[in-house]
Amino acid sequence: ISLPNLVASMEVEESYIMIKPDGVQRGLVGEIIYRFEKKGFKLKGLKLFQCPKDLAEEHYKDLSSKPFFPKLISYITSGPVVCMAWEGVGVVASARKLIGATNPLQAEPGTIRGDLAVQTGRNVVHGSDSPENGKREIALWFKDEELTEWTPVQTPWVIE
Ligand code: GDP
Ligand code: MG
């Protein structure tokens, strides 16, 4: 992605972050949630969930013509995932930076994929690639009643 996309916008946005089945099986749930929580973003929704095939296909529909698509769908449905909705100023681009490059061998040390994974097909976490997709994906994975509006006490200490 080009540099302008990496500059965190000042807009309050939402990002759909998902710990993929390998992250859950490897016991990385706490480690991954910790990184978003300590950054200062707000958690609005959280669940452990066995993803059905049709939802995985809808979520990744833009990749449906790729040769790896069948493998991707079987990976994402191979065990439970942890679905999260995170809100914050510039959260979409910031989460992508925290997550690191798609190929974990190219992801910088200090990023989730750079620290915790080695292969694109086992890259432990998903993050929305635009504010529009953040909204779309949160609506796809969560029911309205699974999302909570609240104000963390830390908010004025995170956002001036
Ligand atoms: P992301 O936004 O960084 O997750 O990357 P993409 O949107 O390009 O791809 C979505 C997901 O598809 C990636 O996170 C990988 O899990 C998977 N994926 C992408 N490219 C490949 C590939 O070449 N091989 C395999 N096996 N999986 C891939
Ligand atoms: Mg993507």
mmCIF file of C-alpha atoms and ligand atoms in Angstrom:
data_model
loop_
_atom_site.group_PDB
_atom_site.id
_atom_site.type_symbol
_atom_site.label_atom_id
_atom_site.label_comp_id
_atom_site.label_asym_id
_atom_site.label_seq_id
_atom_site.Cartn_x
_atom_site.Cartn_y
_atom_site.Cartn_z
ATOM 1 C CA ILE A 1 0.000 0.000 0.000
ATOM 2 C CA SER A 2 1.131 3.511 -0.784
ATOM 3 C CA LEU A 3 2.279 6.000 1.834
ATOM 4 C CA PRO A 4 -0.832 8.241 1.965
ATOM 5 C CA ASN A 5 -2.951 5.231 3.012
ATOM 6 C CA LEU A 6 -0.635 4.679 5.962
ATOM 7 C CA VAL A 7 -1.104 8.155 7.393
ATOM 8 C CA ALA A 8 -3.711 7.719 10.094
ATOM 9 C CA SER A 9 -6.747 9.821 9.334
ATOM 10 C CA MET A 10 -8.316 11.955 12.069
ATOM 11 C CA GLU A 11 -11.703 10.385 11.438
ATOM 12 C CA VAL A 12 -13.308 8.052 13.953
ATOM 13 C CA GLU A 13 -13.593 4.780 12.064
ATOM 14 C CA GLU A 14 -14.420 1.141 12.658
ATOM 15 C CA SER A 15 -12.337 -1.857 11.689
ATOM 16 C CA TYR A 16 -13.275 -5.526 11.605
ATOM 17 C CA ILE A 17 -10.408 -7.475 13.115
ATOM 18 C CA MET A 18 -10.507 -11.267 13.132
ATOM 19 C CA ILE A 19 -8.147 -13.763 14.710
ATOM 20 C CA LYS A 20 -8.059 -16.573 12.158
ATOM 21 C CA PRO A 21 -8.267 -20.284 13.118
ATOM 22 C CA ASP A 22 -4.467 -20.650 13.336
ATOM 23 C CA GLY A 23 -4.285 -17.750 15.815
ATOM 24 C CA VAL A 24 -6.945 -19.397 17.974
ATOM 25 C CA GLN A 25 -5.384 -22.890 17.747
ATOM 26 C CA ARG A 26 -1.932 -21.492 18.585
ATOM 27 C CA GLY A 27 -3.166 -19.747 21.721
ATOM 28 C CA LEU A 28 -2.507 -16.245 20.391
ATOM 29 C CA VAL A 29 -5.923 -14.724 21.214
ATOM 30 C CA GLY A 30 -4.753 -12.773 24.266
ATOM 31 C CA GLU A 31 -1.527 -11.652 22.593
ATOM 32 C CA ILE A 32 -3.395 -10.244 19.578
ATOM 33 C CA ILE A 33 -6.224 -8.550 21.493
ATOM 34 C CA TYR A 34 -3.602 -7.043 23.825
ATOM 35 C CA ARG A 35 -1.956 -5.138 20.972
ATOM 36 C CA PHE A 36 -5.168 -3.372 19.894
ATOM 37 C CA GLU A 37 -6.316 -2.759 23.461
ATOM 38 C CA LYS A 38 -3.069 -1.171 24.658
ATOM 39 C CA LYS A 39 -2.854 1.026 21.547
ATOM 40 C CA GLY A 40 -5.964 2.816 22.820
ATOM 41 C CA PHE A 41 -8.703 1.628 20.472
ATOM 42 C CA LYS A 42 -12.209 0.862 21.711
ATOM 43 C CA LEU A 43 -13.602 -2.655 21.581
ATOM 44 C CA LYS A 44 -17.262 -2.664 20.466
ATOM 45 C CA GLY A 45 -17.861 -6.335 19.744
ATOM 46 C CA LEU A 46 -16.124 -9.637 20.499
ATOM 47 C CA LYS A 47 -17.057 -13.273 19.961
ATOM 48 C CA LEU A 48 -15.638 -16.742 19.341
ATOM 49 C CA PHE A 49 -17.377 -18.102 16.264
ATOM 50 C CA GLN A 50 -17.316 -21.055 13.881
ATOM 51 C CA CYS A 51 -17.592 -19.380 10.486
ATOM 52 C CA PRO A 52 -19.917 -21.077 7.972
ATOM 53 C CA LYS A 53 -18.693 -21.477 4.372
ATOM 54 C CA ASP A 54 -21.185 -18.999 2.865
ATOM 55 C CA LEU A 55 -20.087 -16.229 5.257
ATOM 56 C CA ALA A 56 -16.400 -16.857 4.507
ATOM 57 C CA GLU A 57 -17.176 -16.659 0.771
ATOM 58 C CA GLU A 58 -19.102 -13.404 1.209
ATOM 59 C CA HIS A 59 -16.358 -11.863 3.365
ATOM 60 C CA TYR A 60 -13.664 -12.700 0.798
ATOM 61 C CA LYS A 61 -15.851 -12.269 -2.328
ATOM 62 C CA ASP A 62 -13.367 -9.824 -3.939
ATOM 63 C CA LEU A 63 -10.819 -12.676 -3.999
ATOM 64 C CA SER A 64 -13.188 -15.297 -5.451
ATOM 65 C CA SER A 65 -11.338 -15.476 -8.790
ATOM 66 C CA LYS A 66 -7.923 -16.057 -7.157
ATOM 67 C CA PRO A 67 -6.376 -19.523 -7.424
ATOM 68 C CA PHE A 68 -5.947 -19.715 -3.643
ATOM 69 C CA PHE A 69 -9.642 -18.916 -2.931
ATOM 70 C CA PRO A 70 -10.741 -22.521 -2.137
ATOM 71 C CA LYS A 71 -7.778 -22.923 0.245
ATOM 72 C CA LEU A 72 -8.594 -19.577 1.851
ATOM 73 C CA ILE A 73 -12.212 -20.600 2.475
ATOM 74 C CA SER A 74 -11.219 -23.966 3.944
ATOM 75 C CA TYR A 75 -8.592 -22.212 6.159
ATOM 76 C CA ILE A 76 -11.052 -19.644 7.518
ATOM 77 C CA THR A 77 -13.724 -22.300 8.205
ATOM 78 C CA SER A 78 -11.267 -24.879 9.639
ATOM 79 C CA GLY A 79 -11.905 -23.921 13.279
ATOM 80 C CA PRO A 80 -13.223 -21.108 15.437
ATOM 81 C CA VAL A 81 -12.248 -17.506 14.756
ATOM 82 C CA VAL A 82 -12.374 -14.526 17.127
ATOM 83 C CA CYS A 83 -14.443 -11.702 15.613
ATOM 84 C CA MET A 84 -13.835 -8.159 16.842
ATOM 85 C CA ALA A 85 -15.165 -4.684 16.085
ATOM 86 C CA TRP A 86 -12.712 -1.926 17.039
ATOM 87 C CA GLU A 87 -13.375 1.815 16.878
ATOM 88 C CA GLY A 88 -10.973 4.738 16.973
ATOM 89 C CA VAL A 89 -9.354 7.669 15.261
ATOM 90 C CA GLY A 90 -7.639 6.273 12.173
ATOM 91 C CA VAL A 91 -8.188 2.704 13.374
ATOM 92 C CA VAL A 92 -8.346 1.170 9.881
ATOM 93 C CA ALA A 93 -4.879 2.196 8.686
ATOM 94 C CA SER A 94 -3.403 1.872 12.162
ATOM 95 C CA ALA A 95 -4.699 -1.697 12.550
ATOM 96 C CA ARG A 96 -3.198 -2.607 9.163
ATOM 97 C CA LYS A 97 0.161 -1.302 10.415
ATOM 98 C CA LEU A 98 -0.131 -3.230 13.686
ATOM 99 C CA ILE A 99 -1.001 -6.359 11.673
ATOM 100 C CA GLY A 100 1.790 -6.011 9.095
ATOM 101 C CA ALA A 101 2.180 -7.184 5.498
ATOM 102 C CA THR A 102 0.024 -10.007 4.081
ATOM 103 C CA ASN A 103 3.109 -12.220 3.698
ATOM 104 C CA PRO A 104 4.435 -12.656 7.256
ATOM 105 C CA LEU A 105 7.999 -13.094 5.990
ATOM 106 C CA GLN A 106 7.748 -9.552 4.591
ATOM 107 C CA ALA A 107 5.986 -8.142 7.653
ATOM 108 C CA GLU A 108 8.168 -5.935 9.849
ATOM 109 C CA PRO A 109 9.282 -7.206 13.261
ATOM 110 C CA GLY A 110 7.007 -5.633 15.847
ATOM 111 C CA THR A 111 3.895 -6.287 13.774
ATOM 112 C CA ILE A 112 1.554 -9.161 14.617
ATOM 113 C CA ARG A 113 2.331 -11.114 11.451
ATOM 114 C CA GLY A 114 6.018 -10.147 11.598
ATOM 115 C CA ASP A 115 6.325 -11.481 15.136
ATOM 116 C CA LEU A 116 3.934 -14.428 15.104
ATOM 117 C CA ALA A 117 3.622 -15.976 11.635
ATOM 118 C CA VAL A 118 5.642 -17.241 8.654
ATOM 119 C CA GLN A 119 3.218 -17.970 5.775
ATOM 120 C CA THR A 120 0.574 -15.989 3.866
ATOM 121 C CA GLY A 121 -1.791 -18.959 4.151
ATOM 122 C CA ARG A 122 -1.399 -18.943 7.969
ATOM 123 C CA ASN A 123 -1.147 -15.227 8.727
ATOM 124 C CA VAL A 124 -3.187 -15.350 11.964
ATOM 125 C CA VAL A 125 -5.261 -12.187 11.669
ATOM 126 C CA HIS A 126 -7.514 -10.139 9.370
ATOM 127 C CA GLY A 127 -8.003 -6.364 9.341
ATOM 128 C CA SER A 128 -10.340 -4.293 7.149
ATOM 129 C CA ASP A 129 -8.591 -2.414 4.318
ATOM 130 C CA SER A 130 -10.813 0.714 4.237
ATOM 131 C CA PRO A 131 -13.348 2.470 6.494
ATOM 132 C CA GLU A 132 -16.105 1.413 4.057
ATOM 133 C CA ASN A 133 -15.050 -2.233 4.302
ATOM 134 C CA GLY A 134 -14.766 -1.853 8.086
ATOM 135 C CA LYS A 135 -18.458 -0.972 8.244
ATOM 136 C CA ARG A 136 -19.407 -3.613 5.683
ATOM 137 C CA GLU A 137 -17.516 -6.387 7.450
ATOM 138 C CA ILE A 138 -18.758 -5.498 10.951
ATOM 139 C CA ALA A 139 -22.347 -5.563 9.622
ATOM 140 C CA LEU A 140 -21.601 -8.911 7.973
ATOM 141 C CA TRP A 141 -20.120 -10.643 11.039
ATOM 142 C CA PHE A 142 -22.123 -9.074 13.894
ATOM 143 C CA LYS A 143 -25.791 -8.659 14.705
ATOM 144 C CA ASP A 144 -26.709 -5.161 15.966
ATOM 145 C CA GLU A 145 -27.310 -6.472 19.497
ATOM 146 C CA GLU A 146 -23.787 -7.927 19.602
ATOM 147 C CA LEU A 147 -22.258 -4.435 19.314
ATOM 148 C CA THR A 148 -22.030 -2.167 22.371
ATOM 149 C CA GLU A 149 -21.842 1.619 22.448
ATOM 150 C CA TRP A 150 -19.847 2.745 25.494
ATOM 151 C CA THR A 151 -17.251 5.284 26.561
ATOM 152 C CA PRO A 152 -14.089 3.870 28.130
ATOM 153 C CA VAL A 153 -12.862 6.007 31.066
ATOM 154 C CA GLN A 154 -9.505 6.308 29.306
ATOM 155 C CA THR A 155 -10.983 8.113 26.264
ATOM 156 C CA PRO A 156 -9.957 11.700 27.247
ATOM 157 C CA TRP A 157 -6.465 10.349 27.992
ATOM 158 C CA VAL A 158 -6.187 8.867 24.508
ATOM 159 C CA ILE A 159 -7.911 11.535 22.391
ATOM 160 C CA GLU A 160 -7.356 15.246 23.188
HETATM 161 P P1 GDP B 1 -4.785 -9.033 3.745
HETATM 162 O O1 GDP B 1 -5.733 -7.880 3.533
HETATM 163 O O2 GDP B 1 -3.413 -8.609 4.170
HETATM 164 O O3 GDP B 1 -5.345 -10.085 4.677
HETATM 165 O O4 GDP B 1 -4.561 -9.731 2.319
HETATM 166 P P2 GDP B 1 -5.570 -9.956 1.082
HETATM 167 O O5 GDP B 1 -6.841 -9.197 1.263
HETATM 168 O O6 GDP B 1 -4.781 -9.751 -0.159
HETATM 169 O O7 GDP B 1 -5.873 -11.523 1.167
HETATM 170 C C1 GDP B 1 -6.761 -12.016 2.145
HETATM 171 C C2 GDP B 1 -6.192 -13.275 2.736
HETATM 172 O O8 GDP B 1 -6.103 -14.278 1.735
HETATM 173 C C3 GDP B 1 -4.756 -13.152 3.267
HETATM 174 O O9 GDP B 1 -4.684 -12.598 4.555
HETATM 175 C C4 GDP B 1 -4.325 -14.603 3.252
HETATM 176 O O10 GDP B 1 -4.861 -15.327 4.371
HETATM 177 C C5 GDP B 1 -4.997 -15.115 1.987
HETATM 178 N N1 GDP B 1 -4.092 -15.033 0.850
HETATM 179 C C6 GDP B 1 -3.752 -13.948 0.107
HETATM 180 N N2 GDP B 1 -2.869 -14.260 -0.849
HETATM 181 C C7 GDP B 1 -2.648 -15.588 -0.728
HETATM 182 C C8 GDP B 1 -1.823 -16.523 -1.418
HETATM 183 O O11 GDP B 1 -1.107 -16.193 -2.374
HETATM 184 N N3 GDP B 1 -1.847 -17.822 -0.988
HETATM 185 C C9 GDP B 1 -2.633 -18.225 0.068
HETATM 186 N N4 GDP B 1 -2.625 -19.523 0.442
HETATM 187 N N5 GDP B 1 -3.425 -17.371 0.742
HETATM 188 C C10 GDP B 1 -3.430 -16.082 0.352
HETATM 189 MG MG MG B 2 -7.595 -7.807 2.602
#
